XYZ file of C-alpha atoms in Angstrom:
594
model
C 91.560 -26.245 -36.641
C 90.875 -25.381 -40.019
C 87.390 -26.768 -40.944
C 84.447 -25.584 -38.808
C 83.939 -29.378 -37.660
C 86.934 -29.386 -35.506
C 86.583 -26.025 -34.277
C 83.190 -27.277 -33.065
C 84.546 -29.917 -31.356
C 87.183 -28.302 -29.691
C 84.749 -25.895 -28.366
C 83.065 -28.694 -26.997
C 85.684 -29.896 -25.501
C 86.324 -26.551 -23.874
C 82.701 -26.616 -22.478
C 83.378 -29.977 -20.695
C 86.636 -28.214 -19.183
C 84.756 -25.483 -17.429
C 81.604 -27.439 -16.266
C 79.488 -25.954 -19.002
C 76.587 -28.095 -21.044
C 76.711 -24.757 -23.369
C 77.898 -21.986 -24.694
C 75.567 -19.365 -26.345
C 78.210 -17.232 -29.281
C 76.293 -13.803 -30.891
C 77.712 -11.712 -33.471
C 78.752 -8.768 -31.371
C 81.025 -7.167 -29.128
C 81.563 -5.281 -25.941
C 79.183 -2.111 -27.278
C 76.564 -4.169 -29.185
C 77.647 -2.739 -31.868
C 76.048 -4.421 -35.747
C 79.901 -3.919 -37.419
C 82.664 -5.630 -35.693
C 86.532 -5.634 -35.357
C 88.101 -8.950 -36.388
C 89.004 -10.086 -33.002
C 85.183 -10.280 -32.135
C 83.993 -12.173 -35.278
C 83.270 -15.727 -32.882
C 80.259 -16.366 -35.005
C 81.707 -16.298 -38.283
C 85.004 -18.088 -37.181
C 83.035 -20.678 -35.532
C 80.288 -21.225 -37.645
C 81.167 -20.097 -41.698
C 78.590 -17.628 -41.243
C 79.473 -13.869 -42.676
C 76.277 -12.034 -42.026
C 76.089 -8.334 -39.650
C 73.085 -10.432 -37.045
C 72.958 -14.003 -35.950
C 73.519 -16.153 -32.643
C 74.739 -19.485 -32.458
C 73.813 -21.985 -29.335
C 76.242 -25.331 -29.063
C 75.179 -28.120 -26.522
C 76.730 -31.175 -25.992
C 75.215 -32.949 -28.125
C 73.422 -30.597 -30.871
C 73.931 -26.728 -32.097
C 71.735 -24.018 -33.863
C 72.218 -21.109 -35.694
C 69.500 -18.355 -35.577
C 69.321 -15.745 -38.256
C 66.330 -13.119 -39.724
C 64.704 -13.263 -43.016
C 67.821 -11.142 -44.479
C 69.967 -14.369 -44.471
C 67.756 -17.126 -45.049
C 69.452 -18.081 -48.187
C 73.111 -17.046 -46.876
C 72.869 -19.194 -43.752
C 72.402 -22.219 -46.188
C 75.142 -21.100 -48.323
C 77.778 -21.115 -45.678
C 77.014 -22.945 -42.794
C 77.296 -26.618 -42.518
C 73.678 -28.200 -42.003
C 75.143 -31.286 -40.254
C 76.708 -29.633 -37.670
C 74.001 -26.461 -37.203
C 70.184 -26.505 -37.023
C 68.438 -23.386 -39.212
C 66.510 -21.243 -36.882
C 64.658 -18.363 -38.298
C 64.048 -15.644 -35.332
C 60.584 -14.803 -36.702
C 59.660 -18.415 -35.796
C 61.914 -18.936 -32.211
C 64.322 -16.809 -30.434
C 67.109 -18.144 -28.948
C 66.166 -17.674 -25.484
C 62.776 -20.095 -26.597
C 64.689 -22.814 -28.429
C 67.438 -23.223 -25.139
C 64.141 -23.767 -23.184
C 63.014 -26.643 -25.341
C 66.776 -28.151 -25.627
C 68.046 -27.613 -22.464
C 67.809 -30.507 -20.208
C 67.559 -30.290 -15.977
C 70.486 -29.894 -14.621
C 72.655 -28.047 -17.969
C 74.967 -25.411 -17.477
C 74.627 -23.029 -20.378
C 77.784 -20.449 -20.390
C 77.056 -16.846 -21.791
C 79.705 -13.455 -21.936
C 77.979 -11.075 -19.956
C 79.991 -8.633 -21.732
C 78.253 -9.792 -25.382
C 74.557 -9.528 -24.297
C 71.772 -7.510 -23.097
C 70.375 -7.349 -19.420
C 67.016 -8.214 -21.186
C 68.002 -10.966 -23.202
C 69.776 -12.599 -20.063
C 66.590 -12.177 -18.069
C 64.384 -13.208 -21.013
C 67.015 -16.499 -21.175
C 67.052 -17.338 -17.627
C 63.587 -17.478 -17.706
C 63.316 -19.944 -20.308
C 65.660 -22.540 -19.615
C 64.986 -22.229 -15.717
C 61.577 -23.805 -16.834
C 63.729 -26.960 -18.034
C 65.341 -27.186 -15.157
C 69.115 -25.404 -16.505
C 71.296 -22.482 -14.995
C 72.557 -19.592 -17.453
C 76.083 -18.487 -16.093
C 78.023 -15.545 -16.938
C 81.686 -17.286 -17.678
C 84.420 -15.442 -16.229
C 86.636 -16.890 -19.555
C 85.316 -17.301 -22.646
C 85.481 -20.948 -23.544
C 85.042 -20.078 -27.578
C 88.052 -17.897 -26.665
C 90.407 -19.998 -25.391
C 90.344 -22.491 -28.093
C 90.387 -19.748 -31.050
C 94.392 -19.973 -31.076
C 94.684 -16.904 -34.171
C 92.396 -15.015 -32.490
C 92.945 -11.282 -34.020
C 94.065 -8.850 -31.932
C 92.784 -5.737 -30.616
C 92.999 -2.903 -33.401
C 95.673 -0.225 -32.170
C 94.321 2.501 -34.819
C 94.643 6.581 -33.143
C 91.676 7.889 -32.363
C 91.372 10.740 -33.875
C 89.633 15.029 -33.631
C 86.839 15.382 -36.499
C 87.007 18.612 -37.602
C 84.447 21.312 -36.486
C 84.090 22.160 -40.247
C 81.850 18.681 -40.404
C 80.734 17.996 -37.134
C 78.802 21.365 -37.330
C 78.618 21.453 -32.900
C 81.327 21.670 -30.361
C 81.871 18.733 -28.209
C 81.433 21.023 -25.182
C 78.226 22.219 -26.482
C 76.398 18.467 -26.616
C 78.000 17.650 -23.316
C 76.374 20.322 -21.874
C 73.416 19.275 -23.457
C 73.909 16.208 -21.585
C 74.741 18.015 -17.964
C 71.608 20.118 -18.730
C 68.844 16.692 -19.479
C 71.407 14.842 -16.424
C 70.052 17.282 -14.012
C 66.479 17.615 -15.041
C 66.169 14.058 -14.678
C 67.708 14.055 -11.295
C 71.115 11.909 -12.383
C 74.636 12.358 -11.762
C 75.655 10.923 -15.011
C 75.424 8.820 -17.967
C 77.506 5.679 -19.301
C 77.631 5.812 -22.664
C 78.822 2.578 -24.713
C 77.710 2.598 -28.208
C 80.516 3.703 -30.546
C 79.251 5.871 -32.236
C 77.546 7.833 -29.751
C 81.166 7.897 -28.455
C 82.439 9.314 -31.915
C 79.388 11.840 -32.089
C 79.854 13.280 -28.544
C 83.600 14.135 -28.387
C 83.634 14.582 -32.151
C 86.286 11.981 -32.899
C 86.709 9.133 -35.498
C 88.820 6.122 -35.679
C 89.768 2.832 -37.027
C 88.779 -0.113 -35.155
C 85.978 -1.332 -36.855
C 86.352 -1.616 -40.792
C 83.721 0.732 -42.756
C 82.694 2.267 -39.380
C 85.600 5.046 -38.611
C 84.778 4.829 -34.739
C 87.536 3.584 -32.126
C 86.851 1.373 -29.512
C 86.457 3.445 -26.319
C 83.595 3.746 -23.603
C 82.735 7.229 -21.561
C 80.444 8.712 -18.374
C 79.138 11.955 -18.984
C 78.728 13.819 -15.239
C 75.923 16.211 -14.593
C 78.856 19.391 -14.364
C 79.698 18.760 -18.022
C 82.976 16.824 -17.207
C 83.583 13.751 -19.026
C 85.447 10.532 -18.027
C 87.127 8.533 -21.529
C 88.184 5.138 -21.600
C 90.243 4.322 -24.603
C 93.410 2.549 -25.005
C 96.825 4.627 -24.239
C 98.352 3.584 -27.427
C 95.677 5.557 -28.885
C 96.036 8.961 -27.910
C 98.499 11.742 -28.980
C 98.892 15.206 -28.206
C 96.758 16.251 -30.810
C 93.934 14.160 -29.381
C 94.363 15.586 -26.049
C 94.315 19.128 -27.216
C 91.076 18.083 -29.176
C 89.207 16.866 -25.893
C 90.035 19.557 -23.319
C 91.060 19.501 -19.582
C 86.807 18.817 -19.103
C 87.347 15.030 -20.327
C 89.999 12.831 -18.246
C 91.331 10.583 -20.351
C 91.728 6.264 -18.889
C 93.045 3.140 -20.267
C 90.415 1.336 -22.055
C 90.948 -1.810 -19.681
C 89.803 0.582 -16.839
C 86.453 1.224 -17.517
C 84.776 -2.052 -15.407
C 86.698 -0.328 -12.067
C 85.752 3.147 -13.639
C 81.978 1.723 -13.205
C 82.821 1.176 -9.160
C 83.529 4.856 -8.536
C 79.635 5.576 -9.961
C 78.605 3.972 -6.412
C 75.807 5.920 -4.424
C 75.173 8.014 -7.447
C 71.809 7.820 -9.690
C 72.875 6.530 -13.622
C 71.188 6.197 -16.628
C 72.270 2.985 -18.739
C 71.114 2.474 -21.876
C 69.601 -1.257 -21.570
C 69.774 -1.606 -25.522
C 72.706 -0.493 -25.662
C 74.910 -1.502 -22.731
C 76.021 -4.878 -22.045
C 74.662 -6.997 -18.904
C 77.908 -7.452 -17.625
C 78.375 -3.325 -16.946
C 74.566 -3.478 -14.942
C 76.095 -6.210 -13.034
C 78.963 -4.045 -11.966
C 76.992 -0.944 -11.118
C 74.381 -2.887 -9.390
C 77.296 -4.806 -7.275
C 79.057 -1.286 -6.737
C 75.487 0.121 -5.483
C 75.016 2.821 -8.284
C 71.207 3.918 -8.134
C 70.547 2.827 -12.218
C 67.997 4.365 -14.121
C 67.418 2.274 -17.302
C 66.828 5.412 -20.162
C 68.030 5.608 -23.753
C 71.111 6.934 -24.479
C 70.980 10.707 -23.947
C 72.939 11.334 -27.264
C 71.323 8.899 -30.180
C 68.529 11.472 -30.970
C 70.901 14.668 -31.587
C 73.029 12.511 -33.172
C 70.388 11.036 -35.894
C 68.750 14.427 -35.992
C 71.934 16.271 -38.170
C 72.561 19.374 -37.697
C 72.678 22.095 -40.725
C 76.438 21.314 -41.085
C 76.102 17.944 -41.099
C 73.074 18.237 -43.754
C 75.231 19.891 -45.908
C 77.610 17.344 -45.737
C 75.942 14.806 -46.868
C 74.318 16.702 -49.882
C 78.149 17.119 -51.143
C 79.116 13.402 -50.255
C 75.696 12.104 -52.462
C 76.765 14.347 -55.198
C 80.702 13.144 -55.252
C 79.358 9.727 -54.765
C 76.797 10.057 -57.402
C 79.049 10.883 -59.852
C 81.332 7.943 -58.960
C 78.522 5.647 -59.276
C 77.273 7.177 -62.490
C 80.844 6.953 -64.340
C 80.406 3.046 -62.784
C 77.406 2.524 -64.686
C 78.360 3.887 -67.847
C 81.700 1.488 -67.581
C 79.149 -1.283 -66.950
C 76.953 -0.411 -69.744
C 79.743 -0.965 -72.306
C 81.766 -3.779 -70.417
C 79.404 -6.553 -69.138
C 77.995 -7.200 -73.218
C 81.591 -7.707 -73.707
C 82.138 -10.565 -71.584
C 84.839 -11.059 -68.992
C 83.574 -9.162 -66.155
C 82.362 -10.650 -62.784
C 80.976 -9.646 -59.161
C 84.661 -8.834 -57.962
C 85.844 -7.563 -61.369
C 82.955 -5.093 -61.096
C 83.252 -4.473 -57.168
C 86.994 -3.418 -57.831
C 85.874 -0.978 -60.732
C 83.332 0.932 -58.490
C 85.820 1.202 -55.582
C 87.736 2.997 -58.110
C 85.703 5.356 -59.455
C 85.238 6.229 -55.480
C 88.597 6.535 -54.958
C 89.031 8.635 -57.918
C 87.592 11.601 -56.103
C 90.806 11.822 -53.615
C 88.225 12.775 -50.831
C 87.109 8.298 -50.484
C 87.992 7.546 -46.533
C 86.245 3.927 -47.078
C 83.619 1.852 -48.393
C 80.610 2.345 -45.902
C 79.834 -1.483 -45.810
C 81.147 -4.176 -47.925
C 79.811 -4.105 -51.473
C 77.289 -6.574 -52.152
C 78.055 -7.117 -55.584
C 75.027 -9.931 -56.967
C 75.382 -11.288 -60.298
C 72.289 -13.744 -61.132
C 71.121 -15.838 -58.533
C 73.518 -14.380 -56.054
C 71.426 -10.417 -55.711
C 68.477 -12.992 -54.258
C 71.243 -12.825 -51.295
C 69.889 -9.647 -49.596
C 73.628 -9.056 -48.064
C 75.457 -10.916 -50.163
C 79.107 -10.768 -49.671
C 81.275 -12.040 -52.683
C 83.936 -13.379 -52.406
C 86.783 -15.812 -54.782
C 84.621 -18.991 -54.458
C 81.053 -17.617 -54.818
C 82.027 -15.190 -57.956
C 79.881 -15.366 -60.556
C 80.143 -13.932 -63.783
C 77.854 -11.036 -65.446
C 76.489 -12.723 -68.141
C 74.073 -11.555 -71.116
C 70.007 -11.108 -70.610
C 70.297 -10.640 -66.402
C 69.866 -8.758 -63.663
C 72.928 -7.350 -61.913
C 72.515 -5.943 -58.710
C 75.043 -3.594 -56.695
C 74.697 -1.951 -52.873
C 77.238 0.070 -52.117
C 78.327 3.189 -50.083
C 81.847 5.570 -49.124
C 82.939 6.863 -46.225
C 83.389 10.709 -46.757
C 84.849 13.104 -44.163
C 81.745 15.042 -45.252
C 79.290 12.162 -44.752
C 78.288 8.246 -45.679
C 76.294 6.976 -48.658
C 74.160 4.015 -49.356
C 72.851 3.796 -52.294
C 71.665 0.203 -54.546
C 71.399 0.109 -58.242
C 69.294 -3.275 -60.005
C 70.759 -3.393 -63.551
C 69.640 -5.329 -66.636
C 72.370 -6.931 -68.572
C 70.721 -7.476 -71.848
C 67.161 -7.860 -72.042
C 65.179 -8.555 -68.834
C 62.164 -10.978 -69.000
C 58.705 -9.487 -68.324
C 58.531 -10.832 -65.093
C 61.770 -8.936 -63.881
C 60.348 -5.893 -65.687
C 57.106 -6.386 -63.825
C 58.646 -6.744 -59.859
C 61.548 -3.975 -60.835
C 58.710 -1.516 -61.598
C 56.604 -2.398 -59.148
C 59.675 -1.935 -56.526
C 59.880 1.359 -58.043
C 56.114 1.880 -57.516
C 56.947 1.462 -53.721
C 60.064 3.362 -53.691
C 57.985 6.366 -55.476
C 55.223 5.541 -52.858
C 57.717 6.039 -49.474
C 59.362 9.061 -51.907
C 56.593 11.362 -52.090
C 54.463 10.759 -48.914
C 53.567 13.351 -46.651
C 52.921 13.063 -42.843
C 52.056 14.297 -40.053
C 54.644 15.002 -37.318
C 54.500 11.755 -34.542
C 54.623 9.402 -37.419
C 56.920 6.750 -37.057
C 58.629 4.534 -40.218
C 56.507 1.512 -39.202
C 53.412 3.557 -40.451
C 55.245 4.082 -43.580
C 56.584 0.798 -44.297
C 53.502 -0.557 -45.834
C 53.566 2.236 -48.942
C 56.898 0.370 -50.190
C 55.337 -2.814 -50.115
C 51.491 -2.592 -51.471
C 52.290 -3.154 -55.149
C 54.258 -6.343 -54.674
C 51.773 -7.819 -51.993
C 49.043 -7.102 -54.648
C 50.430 -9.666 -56.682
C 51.060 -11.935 -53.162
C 54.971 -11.526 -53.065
C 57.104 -9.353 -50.387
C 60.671 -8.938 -49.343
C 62.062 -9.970 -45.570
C 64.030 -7.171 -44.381
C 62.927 -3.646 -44.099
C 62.114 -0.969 -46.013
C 65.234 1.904 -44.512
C 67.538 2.635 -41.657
C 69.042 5.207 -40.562
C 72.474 6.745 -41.731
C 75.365 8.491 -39.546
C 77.059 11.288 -40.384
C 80.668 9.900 -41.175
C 79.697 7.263 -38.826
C 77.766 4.043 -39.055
C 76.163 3.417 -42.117
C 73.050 1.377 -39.807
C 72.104 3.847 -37.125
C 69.182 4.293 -34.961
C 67.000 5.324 -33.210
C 65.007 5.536 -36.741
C 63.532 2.611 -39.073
C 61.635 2.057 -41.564
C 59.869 -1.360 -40.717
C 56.194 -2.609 -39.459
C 58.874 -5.731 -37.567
C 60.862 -5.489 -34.613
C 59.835 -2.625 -32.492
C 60.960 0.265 -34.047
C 58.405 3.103 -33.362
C 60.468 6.171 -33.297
C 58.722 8.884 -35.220
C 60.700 10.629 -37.794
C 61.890 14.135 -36.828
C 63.296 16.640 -39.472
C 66.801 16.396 -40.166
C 66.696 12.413 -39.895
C 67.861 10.676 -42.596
C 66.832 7.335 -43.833
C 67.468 4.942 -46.377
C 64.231 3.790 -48.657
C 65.075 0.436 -50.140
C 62.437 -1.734 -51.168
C 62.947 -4.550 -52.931
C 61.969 -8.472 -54.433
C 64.112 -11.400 -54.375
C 63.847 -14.921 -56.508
C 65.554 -17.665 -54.816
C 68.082 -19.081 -57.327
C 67.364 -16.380 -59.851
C 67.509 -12.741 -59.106
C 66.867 -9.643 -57.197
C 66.212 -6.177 -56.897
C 66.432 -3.232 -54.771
C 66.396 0.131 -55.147
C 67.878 2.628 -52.573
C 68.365 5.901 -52.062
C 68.965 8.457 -49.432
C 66.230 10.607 -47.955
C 66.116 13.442 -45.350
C 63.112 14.365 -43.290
C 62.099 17.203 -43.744
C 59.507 19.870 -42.816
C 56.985 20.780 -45.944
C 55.445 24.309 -46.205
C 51.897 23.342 -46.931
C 49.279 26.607 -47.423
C 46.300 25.879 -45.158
C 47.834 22.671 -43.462
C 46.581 22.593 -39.526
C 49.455 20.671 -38.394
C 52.980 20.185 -38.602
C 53.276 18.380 -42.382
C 56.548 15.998 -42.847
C 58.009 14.235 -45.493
C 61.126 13.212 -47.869
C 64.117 15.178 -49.844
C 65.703 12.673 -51.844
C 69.596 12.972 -51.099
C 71.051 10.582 -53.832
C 71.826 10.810 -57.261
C 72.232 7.830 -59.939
C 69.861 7.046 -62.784
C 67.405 4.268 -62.198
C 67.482 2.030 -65.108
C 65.021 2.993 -67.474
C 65.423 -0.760 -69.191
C 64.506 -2.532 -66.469
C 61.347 -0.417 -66.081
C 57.380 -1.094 -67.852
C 56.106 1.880 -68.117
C 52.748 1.100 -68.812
C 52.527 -0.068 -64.870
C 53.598 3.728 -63.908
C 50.723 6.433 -63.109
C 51.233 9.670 -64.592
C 52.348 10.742 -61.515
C 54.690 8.110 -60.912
C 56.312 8.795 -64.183
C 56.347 12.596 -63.622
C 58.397 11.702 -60.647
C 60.880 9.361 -62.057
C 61.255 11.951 -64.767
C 61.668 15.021 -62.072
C 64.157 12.999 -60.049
C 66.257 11.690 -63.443
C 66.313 15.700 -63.826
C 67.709 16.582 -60.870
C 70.336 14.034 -61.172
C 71.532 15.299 -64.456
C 71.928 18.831 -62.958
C 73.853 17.387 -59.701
C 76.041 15.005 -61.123
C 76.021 15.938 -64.926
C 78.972 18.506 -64.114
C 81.516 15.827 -62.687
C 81.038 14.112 -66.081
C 83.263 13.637 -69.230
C 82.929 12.393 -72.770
C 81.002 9.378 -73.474
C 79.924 8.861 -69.286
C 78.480 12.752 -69.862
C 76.736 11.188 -73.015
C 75.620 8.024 -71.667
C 74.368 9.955 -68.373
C 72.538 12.405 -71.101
C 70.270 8.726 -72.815
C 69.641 7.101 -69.354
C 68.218 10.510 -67.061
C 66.140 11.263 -70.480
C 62.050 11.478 -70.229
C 60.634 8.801 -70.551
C 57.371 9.896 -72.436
């Protein structure tokens, strides 16, 4: 099955085989996790489509794909329009559209083990008003007919050193007994990855840019801790690591694991635990209470350690990104070089450093019309070349034992028009905006997501994703419970030691785009005569902003002051990892700009 056609087909096929009108295929896996191992990329397999959200639906007789504003142009780009409807989840959800298209009587199959108990519910609901059934398949029909399926990854997991994690595992699972019994539980199932990773303090391999293994665990009110990961990953070394307070179980064991919960009280994460593992806990008569997973706040609030960390990752990084953009200044007017040309020459000046575990995400590497792609992913058929009087734009990030950057640079190639000049500065405008706010504490990032924006709806333009997300701490480079977005429900106020990305940015269709991204860390401000606990933003990262992509007669005096402040501070962090002509060229493009 080699064209997506077919592989529709024979899914359709599959359907008929086990009584189903339907099959309902989402870009996750058994931890709703955003990144995925290969052997849980159904979407993209099935569809073309290569983006980190989506859904598809297939009936019998038509199909959709459902995607945010992120991949509006993507979508079009890979998917085949014939064979998949464009569905934009700011207009319909999924769970709406199967209740318009689903006829009385249907069958529409789901994996219990790929979705949320509230999007089940909020799906039954819908199509029941047509008349259909949503069933939980025992077998996964997409499954059975993807014949090169991948398989599980077998990579160790692995101890993370106490020298970056900054807090014993012992210590946060007692952290976990202690909140357990205030609230009256006997434990907690946690599922997400990385709260996994962050509790036992232990990395991995499973999913690529994310250095988490695949595992699942139940914290008990005593402390004691119950690990489900796969034999083949665990050594001596690991066991040593964990302690005789953590049994260790077969990954495959966890569902029966879930049975011997029965008659006790359990929280479950309902965002982040599958509907199939509510199912079992309800069938096994746990008492469930539905609360957040008791480790996501510690974990996105870093400890001093972990701070540290990441102010020596952004500095290596920064200097890998800096020797990048001298390279590019003196290469691209040459000719020759191209999206993966200049993808392969940044992942080298990363892995110059020695210290370079991974790339945080893939680079989205967008010559031209391709940076309108908000997470473009280039590969040998889209590759476009960087070519004279453009924009070149670059997101990119490493995986550091020390900590994970982000970090997106918009670069003219030649001389910009005014109208680039005019949206790059007045992305900067917002980025400066979000930079140097100050708030009070209880604010959340949807209050602040506005400041990144006003100077580009003033002139009745926008961008459609938002404005930062959260970063792990050699962990995923997406992480919660923190955003920076007025869309999609996320109202967690910012707490010090948070960090966040701030990325706002403009996109032409068919021409160009911009972002600009750095790092920030919440922190607390010392404010003489303040009557209230006063927040705001360090600014982690360190890469010049280019200077001839800017019009600085749109800049206040205090937005200039800033840009000049921060182009200061980058010469003093990164300056020092510098030789020859990148030192120079560093020297020119962090100068004043008067």
């Amino acid at each position: 099955m080699s064209t997506h056609e077919a592989r529709l087909a024979a899914l359709r096929e599959q359907l008929k085989r086990q009584d189903l009108s339907g099959f309902v295929v989402p870009i996750c896996d058994e931890h709703m996790s955003e990144y995925i191992g290969s052997y849980a990329q159904r979407l993209e397999w099935l569809t073309g489509f290569g983006g980190s959200a989506g859904t598809a639906v297939v009936l019998s007789d038509k199909a959709a794909i459902f995607v945010d504003g992120r991949y509006t142009i993507q979508v079009r780009d890979q998917v085949d329009g014939r064979l998949f409807e464009y569905v934009g989840t700011a207009s319909q959800s999924v769970a709406d559209w199967l209740g318009k298209n689903a006829t009385e009587g249907n069958r529409i199959g789901f994996d219990a083990w790929l979705h949320t108990r509230d999007w089940v519910k909020a799906a039954t609901r819908a199509i029941a008003k047509a008349g259909a059934e949503l069933v939980a398949v025992e077998a996964s029909p997409l499954d059975a007919v993807w014949l090169d399926q991948p398989e599980r990854p077998a990579a160790l997991m692995v101890p993370h050193p106490l020298e970056y994690a900054g807090r014993e595992s012992a210590v946060k699972r007692a952290d976990i007994a202690t909140w357990l019994q205030d609230e009256g539980l006997d434990a907690a199932v946690i599922t997400a990855l990385d709260s996994v990773a962050w509790l036992f303090n232990v990395r991995g391999g499973d999913i690529e840019h994310t250095p988490v293994a695949l595992a699942y665990s139940v914290v008990h009110k005593d402390g004691t801790a119950d690990l489900y990961v796969a034999s083949d990953k665990v050594n001596d070394d690991l066991r040593a690591h964990l302690g005789n307070q953590v049994a260790l179980h077969d990954y495959a064991a966890f569902a029966d694991g879930l049975d011997a919960l029965a008659g006790k009280a359990v929280a479950v994460d309902p965002e982040r635990a599958v509907a199939a593992i509510f199912a079992r806990l309800e069938a096994a008569g746990a008492n469930i209470s539905a609360r957040r997973d008791p480790g996501v706040l510690p974990r996105a609030t870093k400890n001093p350690t972990e701070i540290a960390g990441h102010r020596a990752a952004q500095a290596r990084d920064g200097a890998a990104l800096s020797n990048f953009l001298h390279w590019l200044s003196v290469a691209a007017p040459q000719g020759g070089e191209t999206e993966l040309s200049a993808a392969a020459k940044l992942l080298a000046f990363r892995q110059a450093s020695g210290k370079l575990i991974d790339t945080s995400f893939d680079t989205i590497s967008g010559a031209s019309s391709n940076g309108a792609i908000c997470h473009y992913r280039v590969n040998e058929e889209t590759n476009l070349p960087i070519v004279m009087d453009s924009l070149y734009l670059v997101d990119s990030g490493g995986q550091y034992l020390d900590g994970t950057t982000d970090v997106t640079r918009t670069i003219a190639i030649g001389t910009p028009t005014d109208e680039m000049k005019r949206r790059f500065t007045q992305v900067l405008k917002g980025h400066i905006a979000l930079a140097t706010i100050r708030f009070p504490k209880g604010t959340t990032g949807g209050q602040l997501d506005a400041l990144a924006r006003q100077f580009l709806w003033a002139d009745g333009v926008d961008y459609a994703h938002g404005t930062g997300h959260g970063v792990g701490s050699f962990l995923a480079v997406h992480e919660g419970p923190q955003r920076i977005a007025a869309f999609g429900g996320h109202g967690e106020p910012l707490r010090p030691g948070m960090i966040c990305s701030n990325e706002p940015g403009y996109y032409k269709a068919g021409e160009y785009g911009i972002r600009i991204e750095n790092l920030v860390l919440v922190e607390t401000l010392d404010l003489p005569g303040a009557e209230h606990e006063v927040l705001g933003f360090e600014t982690l990262t360190s890469a010049p902003i280019d200077r001839n992509c800017i019009d600085p007669a749109l800049l206040s005096a205090a937005e200039l002051a800033w840009l000049n402040v921060y182009h200061a501070k980058v010469l003093e962090i990164v300056a020092p990892q510098l030789e020859g002509d990148a030192r120079a060229w560093l020297d020119t493009a962090c100068a004043p700009i008067a």
